[in-house]
mmCIF file of C-alpha atoms and ligand atoms in Angstrom:
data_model
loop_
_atom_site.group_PDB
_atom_site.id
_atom_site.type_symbol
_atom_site.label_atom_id
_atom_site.label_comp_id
_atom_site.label_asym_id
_atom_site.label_seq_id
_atom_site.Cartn_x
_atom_site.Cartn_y
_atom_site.Cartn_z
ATOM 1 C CA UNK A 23 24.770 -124.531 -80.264
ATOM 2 C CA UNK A 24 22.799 -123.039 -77.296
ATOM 3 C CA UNK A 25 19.362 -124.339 -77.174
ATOM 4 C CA UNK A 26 17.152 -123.016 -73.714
ATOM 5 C CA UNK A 27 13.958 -124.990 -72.799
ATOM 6 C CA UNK A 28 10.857 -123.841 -70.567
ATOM 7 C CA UNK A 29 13.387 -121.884 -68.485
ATOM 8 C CA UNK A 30 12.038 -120.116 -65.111
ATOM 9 C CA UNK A 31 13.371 -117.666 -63.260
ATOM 10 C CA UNK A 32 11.753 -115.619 -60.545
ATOM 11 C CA UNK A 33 13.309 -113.093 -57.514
ATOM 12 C CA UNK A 34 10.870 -113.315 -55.231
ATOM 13 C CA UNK A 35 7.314 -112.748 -56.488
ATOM 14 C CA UNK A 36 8.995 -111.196 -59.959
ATOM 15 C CA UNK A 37 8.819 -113.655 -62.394
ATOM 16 C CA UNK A 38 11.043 -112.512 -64.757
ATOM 17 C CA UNK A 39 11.104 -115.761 -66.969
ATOM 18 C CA UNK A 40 8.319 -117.779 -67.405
ATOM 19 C CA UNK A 41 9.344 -120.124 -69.808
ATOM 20 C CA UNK A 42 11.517 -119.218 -72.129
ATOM 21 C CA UNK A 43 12.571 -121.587 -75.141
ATOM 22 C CA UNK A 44 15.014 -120.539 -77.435
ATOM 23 C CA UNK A 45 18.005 -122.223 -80.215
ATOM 24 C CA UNK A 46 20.559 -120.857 -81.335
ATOM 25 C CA UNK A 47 22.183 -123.369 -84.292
ATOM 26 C CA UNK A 48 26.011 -122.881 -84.956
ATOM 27 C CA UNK A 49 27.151 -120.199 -86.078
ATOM 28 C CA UNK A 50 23.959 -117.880 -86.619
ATOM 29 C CA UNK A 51 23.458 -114.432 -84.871
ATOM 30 C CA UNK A 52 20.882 -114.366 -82.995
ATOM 31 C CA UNK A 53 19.169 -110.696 -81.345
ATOM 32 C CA UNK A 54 16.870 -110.731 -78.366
ATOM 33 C CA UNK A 55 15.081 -107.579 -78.201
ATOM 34 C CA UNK A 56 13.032 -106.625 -75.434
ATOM 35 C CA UNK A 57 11.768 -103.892 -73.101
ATOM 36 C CA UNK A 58 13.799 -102.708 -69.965
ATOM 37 C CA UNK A 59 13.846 -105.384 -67.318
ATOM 38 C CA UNK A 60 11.897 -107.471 -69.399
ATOM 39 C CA UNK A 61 14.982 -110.325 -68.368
ATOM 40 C CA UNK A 62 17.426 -110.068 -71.471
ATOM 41 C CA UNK A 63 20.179 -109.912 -69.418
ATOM 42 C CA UNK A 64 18.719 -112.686 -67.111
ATOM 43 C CA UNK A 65 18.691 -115.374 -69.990
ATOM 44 C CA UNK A 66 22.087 -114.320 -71.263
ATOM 45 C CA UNK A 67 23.575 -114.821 -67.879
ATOM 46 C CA UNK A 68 21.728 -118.177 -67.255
ATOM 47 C CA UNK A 69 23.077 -119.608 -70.161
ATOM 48 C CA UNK A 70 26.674 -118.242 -69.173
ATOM 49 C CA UNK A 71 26.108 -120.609 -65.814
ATOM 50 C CA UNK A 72 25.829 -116.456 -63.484
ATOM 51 C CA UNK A 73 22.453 -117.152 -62.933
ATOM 52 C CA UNK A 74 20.672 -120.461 -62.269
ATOM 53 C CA UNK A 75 17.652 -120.588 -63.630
ATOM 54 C CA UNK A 76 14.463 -122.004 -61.063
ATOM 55 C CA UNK A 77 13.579 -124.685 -63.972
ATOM 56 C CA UNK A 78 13.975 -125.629 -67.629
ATOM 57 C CA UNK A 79 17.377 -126.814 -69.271
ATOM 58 C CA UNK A 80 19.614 -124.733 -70.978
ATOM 59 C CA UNK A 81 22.048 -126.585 -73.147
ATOM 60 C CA UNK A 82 25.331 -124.960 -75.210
ATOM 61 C CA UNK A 83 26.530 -127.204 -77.820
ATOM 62 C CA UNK A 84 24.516 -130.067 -75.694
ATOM 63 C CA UNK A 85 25.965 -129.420 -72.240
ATOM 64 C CA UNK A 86 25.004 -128.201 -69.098
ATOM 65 C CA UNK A 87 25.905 -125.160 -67.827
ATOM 66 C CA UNK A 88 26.685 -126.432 -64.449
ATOM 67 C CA UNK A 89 28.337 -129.674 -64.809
ATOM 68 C CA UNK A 90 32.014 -130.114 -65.741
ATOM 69 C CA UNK A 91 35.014 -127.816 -65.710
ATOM 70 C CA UNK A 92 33.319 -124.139 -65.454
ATOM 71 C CA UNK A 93 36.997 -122.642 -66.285
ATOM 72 C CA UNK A 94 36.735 -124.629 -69.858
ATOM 73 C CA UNK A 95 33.030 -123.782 -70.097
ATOM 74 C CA UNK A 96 33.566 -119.837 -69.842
ATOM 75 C CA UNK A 97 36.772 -120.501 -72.163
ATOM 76 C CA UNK A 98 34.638 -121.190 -75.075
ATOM 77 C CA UNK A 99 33.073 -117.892 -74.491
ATOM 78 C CA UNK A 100 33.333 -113.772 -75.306
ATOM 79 C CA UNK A 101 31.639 -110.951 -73.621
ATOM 80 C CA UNK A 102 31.561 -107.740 -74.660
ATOM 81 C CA UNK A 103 29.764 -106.234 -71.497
ATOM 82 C CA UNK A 104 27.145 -103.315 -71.540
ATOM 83 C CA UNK A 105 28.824 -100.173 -70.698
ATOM 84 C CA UNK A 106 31.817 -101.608 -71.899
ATOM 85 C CA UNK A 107 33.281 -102.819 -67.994
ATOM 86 C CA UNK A 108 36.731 -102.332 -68.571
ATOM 87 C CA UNK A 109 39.481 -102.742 -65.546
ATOM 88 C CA UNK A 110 39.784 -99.202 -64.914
ATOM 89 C CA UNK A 111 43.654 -99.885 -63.064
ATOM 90 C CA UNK A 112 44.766 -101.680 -66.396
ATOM 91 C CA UNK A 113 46.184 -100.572 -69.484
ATOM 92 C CA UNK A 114 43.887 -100.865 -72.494
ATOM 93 C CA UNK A 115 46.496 -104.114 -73.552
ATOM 94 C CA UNK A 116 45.953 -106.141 -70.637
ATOM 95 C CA UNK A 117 42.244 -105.391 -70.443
ATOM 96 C CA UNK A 118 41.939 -106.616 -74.112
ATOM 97 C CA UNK A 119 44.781 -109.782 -72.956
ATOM 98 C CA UNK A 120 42.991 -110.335 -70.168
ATOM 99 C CA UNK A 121 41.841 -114.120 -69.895
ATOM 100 C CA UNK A 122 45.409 -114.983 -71.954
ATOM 101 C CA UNK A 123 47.345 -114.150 -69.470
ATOM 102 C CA UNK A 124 45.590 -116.307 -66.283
ATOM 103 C CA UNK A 125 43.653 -119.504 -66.128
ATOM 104 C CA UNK A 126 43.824 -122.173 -68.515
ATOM 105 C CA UNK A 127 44.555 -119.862 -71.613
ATOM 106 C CA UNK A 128 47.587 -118.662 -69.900
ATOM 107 C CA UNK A 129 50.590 -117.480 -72.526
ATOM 108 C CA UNK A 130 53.762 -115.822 -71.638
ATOM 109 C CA UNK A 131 53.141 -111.819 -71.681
ATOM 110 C CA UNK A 132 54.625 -111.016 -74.538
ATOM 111 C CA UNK A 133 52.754 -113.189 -76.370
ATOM 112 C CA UNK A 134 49.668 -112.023 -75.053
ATOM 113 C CA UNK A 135 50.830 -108.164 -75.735
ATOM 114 C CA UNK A 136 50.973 -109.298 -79.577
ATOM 115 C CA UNK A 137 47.700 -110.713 -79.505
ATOM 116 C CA UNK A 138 46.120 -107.637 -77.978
ATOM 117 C CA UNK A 139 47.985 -105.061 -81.055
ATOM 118 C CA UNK A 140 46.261 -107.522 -83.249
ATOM 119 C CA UNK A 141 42.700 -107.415 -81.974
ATOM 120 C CA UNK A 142 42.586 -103.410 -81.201
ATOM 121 C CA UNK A 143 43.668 -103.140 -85.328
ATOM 122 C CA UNK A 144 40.958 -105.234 -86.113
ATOM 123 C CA UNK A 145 38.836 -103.056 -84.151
ATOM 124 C CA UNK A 146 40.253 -100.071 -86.023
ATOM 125 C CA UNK A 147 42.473 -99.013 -83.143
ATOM 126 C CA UNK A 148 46.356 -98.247 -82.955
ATOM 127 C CA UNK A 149 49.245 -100.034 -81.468
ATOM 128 C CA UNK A 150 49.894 -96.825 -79.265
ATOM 129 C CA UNK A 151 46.366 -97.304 -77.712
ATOM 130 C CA UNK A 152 47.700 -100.469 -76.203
ATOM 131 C CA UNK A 153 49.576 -98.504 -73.117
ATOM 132 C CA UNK A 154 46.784 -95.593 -72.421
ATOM 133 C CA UNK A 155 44.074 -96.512 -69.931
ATOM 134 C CA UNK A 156 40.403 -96.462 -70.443
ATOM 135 C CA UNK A 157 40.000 -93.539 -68.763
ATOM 136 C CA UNK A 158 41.981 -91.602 -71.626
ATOM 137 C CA UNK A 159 39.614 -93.128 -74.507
ATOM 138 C CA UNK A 160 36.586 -91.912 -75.494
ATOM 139 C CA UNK A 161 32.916 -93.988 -75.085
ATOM 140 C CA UNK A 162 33.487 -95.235 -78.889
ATOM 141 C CA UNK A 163 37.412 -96.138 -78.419
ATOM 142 C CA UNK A 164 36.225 -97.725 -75.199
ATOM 143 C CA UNK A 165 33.590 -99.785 -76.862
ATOM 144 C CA UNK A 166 36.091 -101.139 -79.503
ATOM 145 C CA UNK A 167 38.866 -102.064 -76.433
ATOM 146 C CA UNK A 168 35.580 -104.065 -75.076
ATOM 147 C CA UNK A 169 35.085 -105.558 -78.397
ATOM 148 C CA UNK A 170 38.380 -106.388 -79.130
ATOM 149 C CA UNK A 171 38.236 -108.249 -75.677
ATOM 150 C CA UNK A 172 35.556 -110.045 -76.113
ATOM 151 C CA UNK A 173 37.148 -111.971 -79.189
ATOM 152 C CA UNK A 174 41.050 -112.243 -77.795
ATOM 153 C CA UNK A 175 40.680 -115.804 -77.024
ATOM 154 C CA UNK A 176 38.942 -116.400 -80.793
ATOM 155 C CA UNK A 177 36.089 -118.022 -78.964
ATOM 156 C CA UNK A 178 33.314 -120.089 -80.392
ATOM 157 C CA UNK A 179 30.150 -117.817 -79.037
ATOM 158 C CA UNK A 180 30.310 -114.581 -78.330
ATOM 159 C CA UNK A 181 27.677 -112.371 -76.389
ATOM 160 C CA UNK A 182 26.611 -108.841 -77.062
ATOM 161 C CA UNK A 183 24.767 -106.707 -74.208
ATOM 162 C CA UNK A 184 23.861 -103.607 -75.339
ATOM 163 C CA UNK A 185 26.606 -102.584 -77.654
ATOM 164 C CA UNK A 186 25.869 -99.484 -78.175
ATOM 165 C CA UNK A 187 24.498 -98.009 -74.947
ATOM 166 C CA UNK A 188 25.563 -94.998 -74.474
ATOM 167 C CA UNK A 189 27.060 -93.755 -77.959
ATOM 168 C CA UNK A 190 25.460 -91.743 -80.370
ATOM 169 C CA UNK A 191 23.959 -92.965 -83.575
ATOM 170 C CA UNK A 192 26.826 -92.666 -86.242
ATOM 171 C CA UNK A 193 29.173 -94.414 -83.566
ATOM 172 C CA UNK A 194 26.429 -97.168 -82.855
ATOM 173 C CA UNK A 195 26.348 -97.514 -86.433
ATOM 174 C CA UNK A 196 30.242 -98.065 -86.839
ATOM 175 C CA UNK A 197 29.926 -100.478 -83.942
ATOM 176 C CA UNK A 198 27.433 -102.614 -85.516
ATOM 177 C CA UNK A 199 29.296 -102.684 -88.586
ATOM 178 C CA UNK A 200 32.563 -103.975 -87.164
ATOM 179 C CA UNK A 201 29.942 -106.604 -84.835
ATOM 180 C CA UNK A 202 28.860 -107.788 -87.994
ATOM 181 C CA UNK A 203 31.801 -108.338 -89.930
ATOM 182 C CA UNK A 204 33.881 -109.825 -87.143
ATOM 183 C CA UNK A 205 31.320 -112.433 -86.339
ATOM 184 C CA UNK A 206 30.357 -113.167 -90.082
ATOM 185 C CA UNK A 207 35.038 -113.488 -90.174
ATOM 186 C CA UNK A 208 35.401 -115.561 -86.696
ATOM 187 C CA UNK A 209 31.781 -118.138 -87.970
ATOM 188 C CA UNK A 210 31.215 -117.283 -84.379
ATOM 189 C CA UNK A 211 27.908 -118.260 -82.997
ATOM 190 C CA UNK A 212 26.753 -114.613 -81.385
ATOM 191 C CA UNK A 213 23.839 -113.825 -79.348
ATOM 192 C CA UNK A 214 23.054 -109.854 -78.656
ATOM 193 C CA UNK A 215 20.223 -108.199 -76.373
ATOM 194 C CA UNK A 216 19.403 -105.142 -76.886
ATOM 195 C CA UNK A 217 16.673 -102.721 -77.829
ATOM 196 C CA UNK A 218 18.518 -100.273 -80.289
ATOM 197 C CA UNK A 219 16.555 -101.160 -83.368
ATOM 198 C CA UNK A 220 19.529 -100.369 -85.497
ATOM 199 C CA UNK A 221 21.593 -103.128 -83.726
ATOM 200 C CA UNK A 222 19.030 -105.412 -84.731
ATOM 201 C CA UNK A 223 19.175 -104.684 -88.237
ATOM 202 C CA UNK A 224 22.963 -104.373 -88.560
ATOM 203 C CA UNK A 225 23.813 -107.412 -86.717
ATOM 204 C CA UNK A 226 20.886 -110.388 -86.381
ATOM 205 C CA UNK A 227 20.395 -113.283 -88.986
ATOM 206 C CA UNK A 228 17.319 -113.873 -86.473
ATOM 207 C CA UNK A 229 15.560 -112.294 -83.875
ATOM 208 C CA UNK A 230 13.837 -113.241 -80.942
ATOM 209 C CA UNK A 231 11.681 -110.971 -78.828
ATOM 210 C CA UNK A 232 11.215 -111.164 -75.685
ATOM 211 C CA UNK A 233 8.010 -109.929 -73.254
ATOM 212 C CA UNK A 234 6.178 -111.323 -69.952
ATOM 213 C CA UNK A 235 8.743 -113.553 -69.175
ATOM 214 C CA UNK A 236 8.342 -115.463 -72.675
ATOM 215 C CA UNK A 237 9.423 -115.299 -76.388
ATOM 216 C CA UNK A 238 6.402 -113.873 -78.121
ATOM 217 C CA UNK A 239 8.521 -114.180 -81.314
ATOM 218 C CA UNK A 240 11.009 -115.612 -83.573
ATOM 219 C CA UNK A 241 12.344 -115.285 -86.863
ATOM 220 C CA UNK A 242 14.310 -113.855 -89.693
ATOM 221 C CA UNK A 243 15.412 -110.488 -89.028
ATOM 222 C CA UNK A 244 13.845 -110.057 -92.864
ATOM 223 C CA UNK A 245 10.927 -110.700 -91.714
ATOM 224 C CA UNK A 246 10.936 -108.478 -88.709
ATOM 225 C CA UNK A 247 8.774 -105.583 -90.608
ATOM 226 C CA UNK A 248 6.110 -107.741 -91.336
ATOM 227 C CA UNK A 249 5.709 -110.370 -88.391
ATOM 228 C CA UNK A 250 2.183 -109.992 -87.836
ATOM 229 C CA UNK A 251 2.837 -110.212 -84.151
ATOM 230 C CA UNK A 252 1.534 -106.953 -81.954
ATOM 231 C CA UNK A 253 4.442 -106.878 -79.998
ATOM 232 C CA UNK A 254 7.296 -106.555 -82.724
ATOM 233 C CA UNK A 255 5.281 -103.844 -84.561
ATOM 234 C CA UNK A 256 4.880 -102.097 -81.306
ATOM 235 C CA UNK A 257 8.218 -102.221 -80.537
ATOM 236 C CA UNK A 258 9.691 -101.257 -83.369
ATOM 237 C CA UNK A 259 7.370 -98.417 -84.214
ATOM 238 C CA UNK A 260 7.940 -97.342 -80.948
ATOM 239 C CA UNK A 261 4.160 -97.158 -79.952
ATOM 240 C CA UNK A 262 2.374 -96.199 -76.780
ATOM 241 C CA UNK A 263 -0.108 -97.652 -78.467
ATOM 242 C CA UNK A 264 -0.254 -101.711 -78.441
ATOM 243 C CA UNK A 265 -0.272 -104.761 -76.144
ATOM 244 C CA UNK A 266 2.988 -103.395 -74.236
ATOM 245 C CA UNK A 267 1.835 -101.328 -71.844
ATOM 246 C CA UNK A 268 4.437 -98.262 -71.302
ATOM 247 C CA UNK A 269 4.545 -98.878 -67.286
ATOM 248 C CA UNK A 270 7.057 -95.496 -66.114
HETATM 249 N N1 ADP B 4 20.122 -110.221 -58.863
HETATM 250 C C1 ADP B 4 18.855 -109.808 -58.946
HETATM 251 N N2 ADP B 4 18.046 -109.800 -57.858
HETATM 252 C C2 ADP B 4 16.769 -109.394 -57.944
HETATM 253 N N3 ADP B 4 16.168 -108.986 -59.079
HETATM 254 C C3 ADP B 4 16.914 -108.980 -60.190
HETATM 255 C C4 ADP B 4 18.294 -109.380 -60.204
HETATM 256 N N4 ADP B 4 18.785 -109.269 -61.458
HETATM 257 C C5 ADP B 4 17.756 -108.803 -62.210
HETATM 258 N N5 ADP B 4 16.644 -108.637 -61.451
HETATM 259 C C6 ADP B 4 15.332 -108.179 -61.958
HETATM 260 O O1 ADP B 4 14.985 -108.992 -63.063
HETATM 261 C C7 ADP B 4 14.326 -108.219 -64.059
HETATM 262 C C8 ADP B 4 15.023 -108.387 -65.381
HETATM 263 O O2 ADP B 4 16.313 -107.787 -65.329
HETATM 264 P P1 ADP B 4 17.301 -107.764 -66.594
HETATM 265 O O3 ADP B 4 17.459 -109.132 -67.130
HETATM 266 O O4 ADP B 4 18.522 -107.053 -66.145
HETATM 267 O O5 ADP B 4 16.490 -106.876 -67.634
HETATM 268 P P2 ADP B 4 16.919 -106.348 -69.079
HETATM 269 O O6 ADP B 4 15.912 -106.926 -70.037
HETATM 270 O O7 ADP B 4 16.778 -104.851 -69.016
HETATM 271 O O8 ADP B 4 18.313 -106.793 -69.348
HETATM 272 C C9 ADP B 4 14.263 -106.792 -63.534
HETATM 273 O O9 ADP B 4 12.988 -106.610 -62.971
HETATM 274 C C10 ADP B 4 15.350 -106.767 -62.493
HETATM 275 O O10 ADP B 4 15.041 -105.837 -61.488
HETATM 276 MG MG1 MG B 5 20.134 -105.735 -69.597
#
């Protein structure tokens, strides 16, 4: 379903990717783990057609990014953003409504109301929620109005950055949970980035991690504990000891 092939991408003299091949088949989760500003968020947005990537080819279920209809491209598409990037001006309802109610989705407003009830009780939120504003939720109510956006439009892929920045562990934990079972429900194709460990474990079928600009490795998230590759045990031990070096 998304398949990215010796993709480049530099800003300036940073080359952040340096080659990056990746495939996602239909309807598997996949988690890219990584360091800070390693470029997770880079290869997320070049498949999502934000970033254009120097070289390489990035294909979602074998087409281009940047040719055709970007409107129907982004359609087939959720987002649950890191930090959650709600519309601060907007009631929670027409945050989570927000793509059904302009652009090719378009449906009347009531319509779109219903569908938004519906997806903040699958998140495990009330109907009454619907009318507050994000300001009036907490981080972990925020995160499920985000989540419960990202999936409105029942869309084929769904991204994940950083789902649980910023909430403590038992919330993270319900957050991955409800990640989980939603994509495993929708057969959505998902890919996260992120380097909460737990995250990892909750949500991946297979992982991918990624360092200098390349995918060092890949592969079932069962066999994540014994990968026999320096930088996965590093990173998930948490080292200061190993090929990463802890650059502050
Ligand atoms: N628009 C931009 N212009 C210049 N540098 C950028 C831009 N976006 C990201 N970068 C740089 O690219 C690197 C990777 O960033 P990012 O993908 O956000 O990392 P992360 O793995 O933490 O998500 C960082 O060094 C960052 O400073
Ligand atoms: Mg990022």
């Amino acid at each position: 379903m998304i398949r990215l092939e010796n993709v480049h991408k530099a800003f300036g003299d940073n080359r952040v990717l340096r080659g990056v091949n990746l495939h996602i088949p239909k309807g598997e989760s996949m988690v890219i783990i990584g360091g800070s500003g390693t470029g997770k968020s880079i290869a997320l947005k070049s498949v999502l057609g934000l970033v254009t990537p120097d070289s390489g080819t990035i294909l979602v279920d074998g087409k281009d990014a940047r040719s055709g209809d970007k409107d129907a491209f982004l359609a087939r598409f959720g987002m649950l953003f890191q930090g959650g990037a709600l519309f601060d001006s907007l009631p929670v309802w027409q945050n989570v409504a927000f793509r059904l109610m302009r652009g090719s989705l378009k449906r009347p407003a009531e319509e779109a109301r219903a569908i938004a009830v519906e997806k903040l009780r699958r998140v495990g939120l009330k109907p009454d929620v619907a009318d507050r504003f994000p300001a009036e939720l907490s981080g972990g109510m925020q995160k499920r109005v985000g989540l419960a956006r990202a999936i409105a439009a029942e869309p084929e892929i769904i991204f994940f950055d950083e789902p649980t920045t910023g909430l403590d562990p038992i919330m993270s934990g319900v957050i991955n949970d409800l990640i989980r079972e939603i994509v495993v429900e929708m057969g959505a194709t998902a890919m996260t980035i992120t380097h909460d460990m737990s995250s990892v474990r909750a949500i991946a079928d297979k992982v991918a991690m990624l360092h200098d600009g390349v995918i060092q490795w890949t592969g079932p998230v069962a066999d994540l504990d014994n990968s026999g590759d320096p930088y996965v045990a590093q990173f998930i031990s948490g080292s200061a000891d190993g090929p990463i070096e802890a650059v502050r």
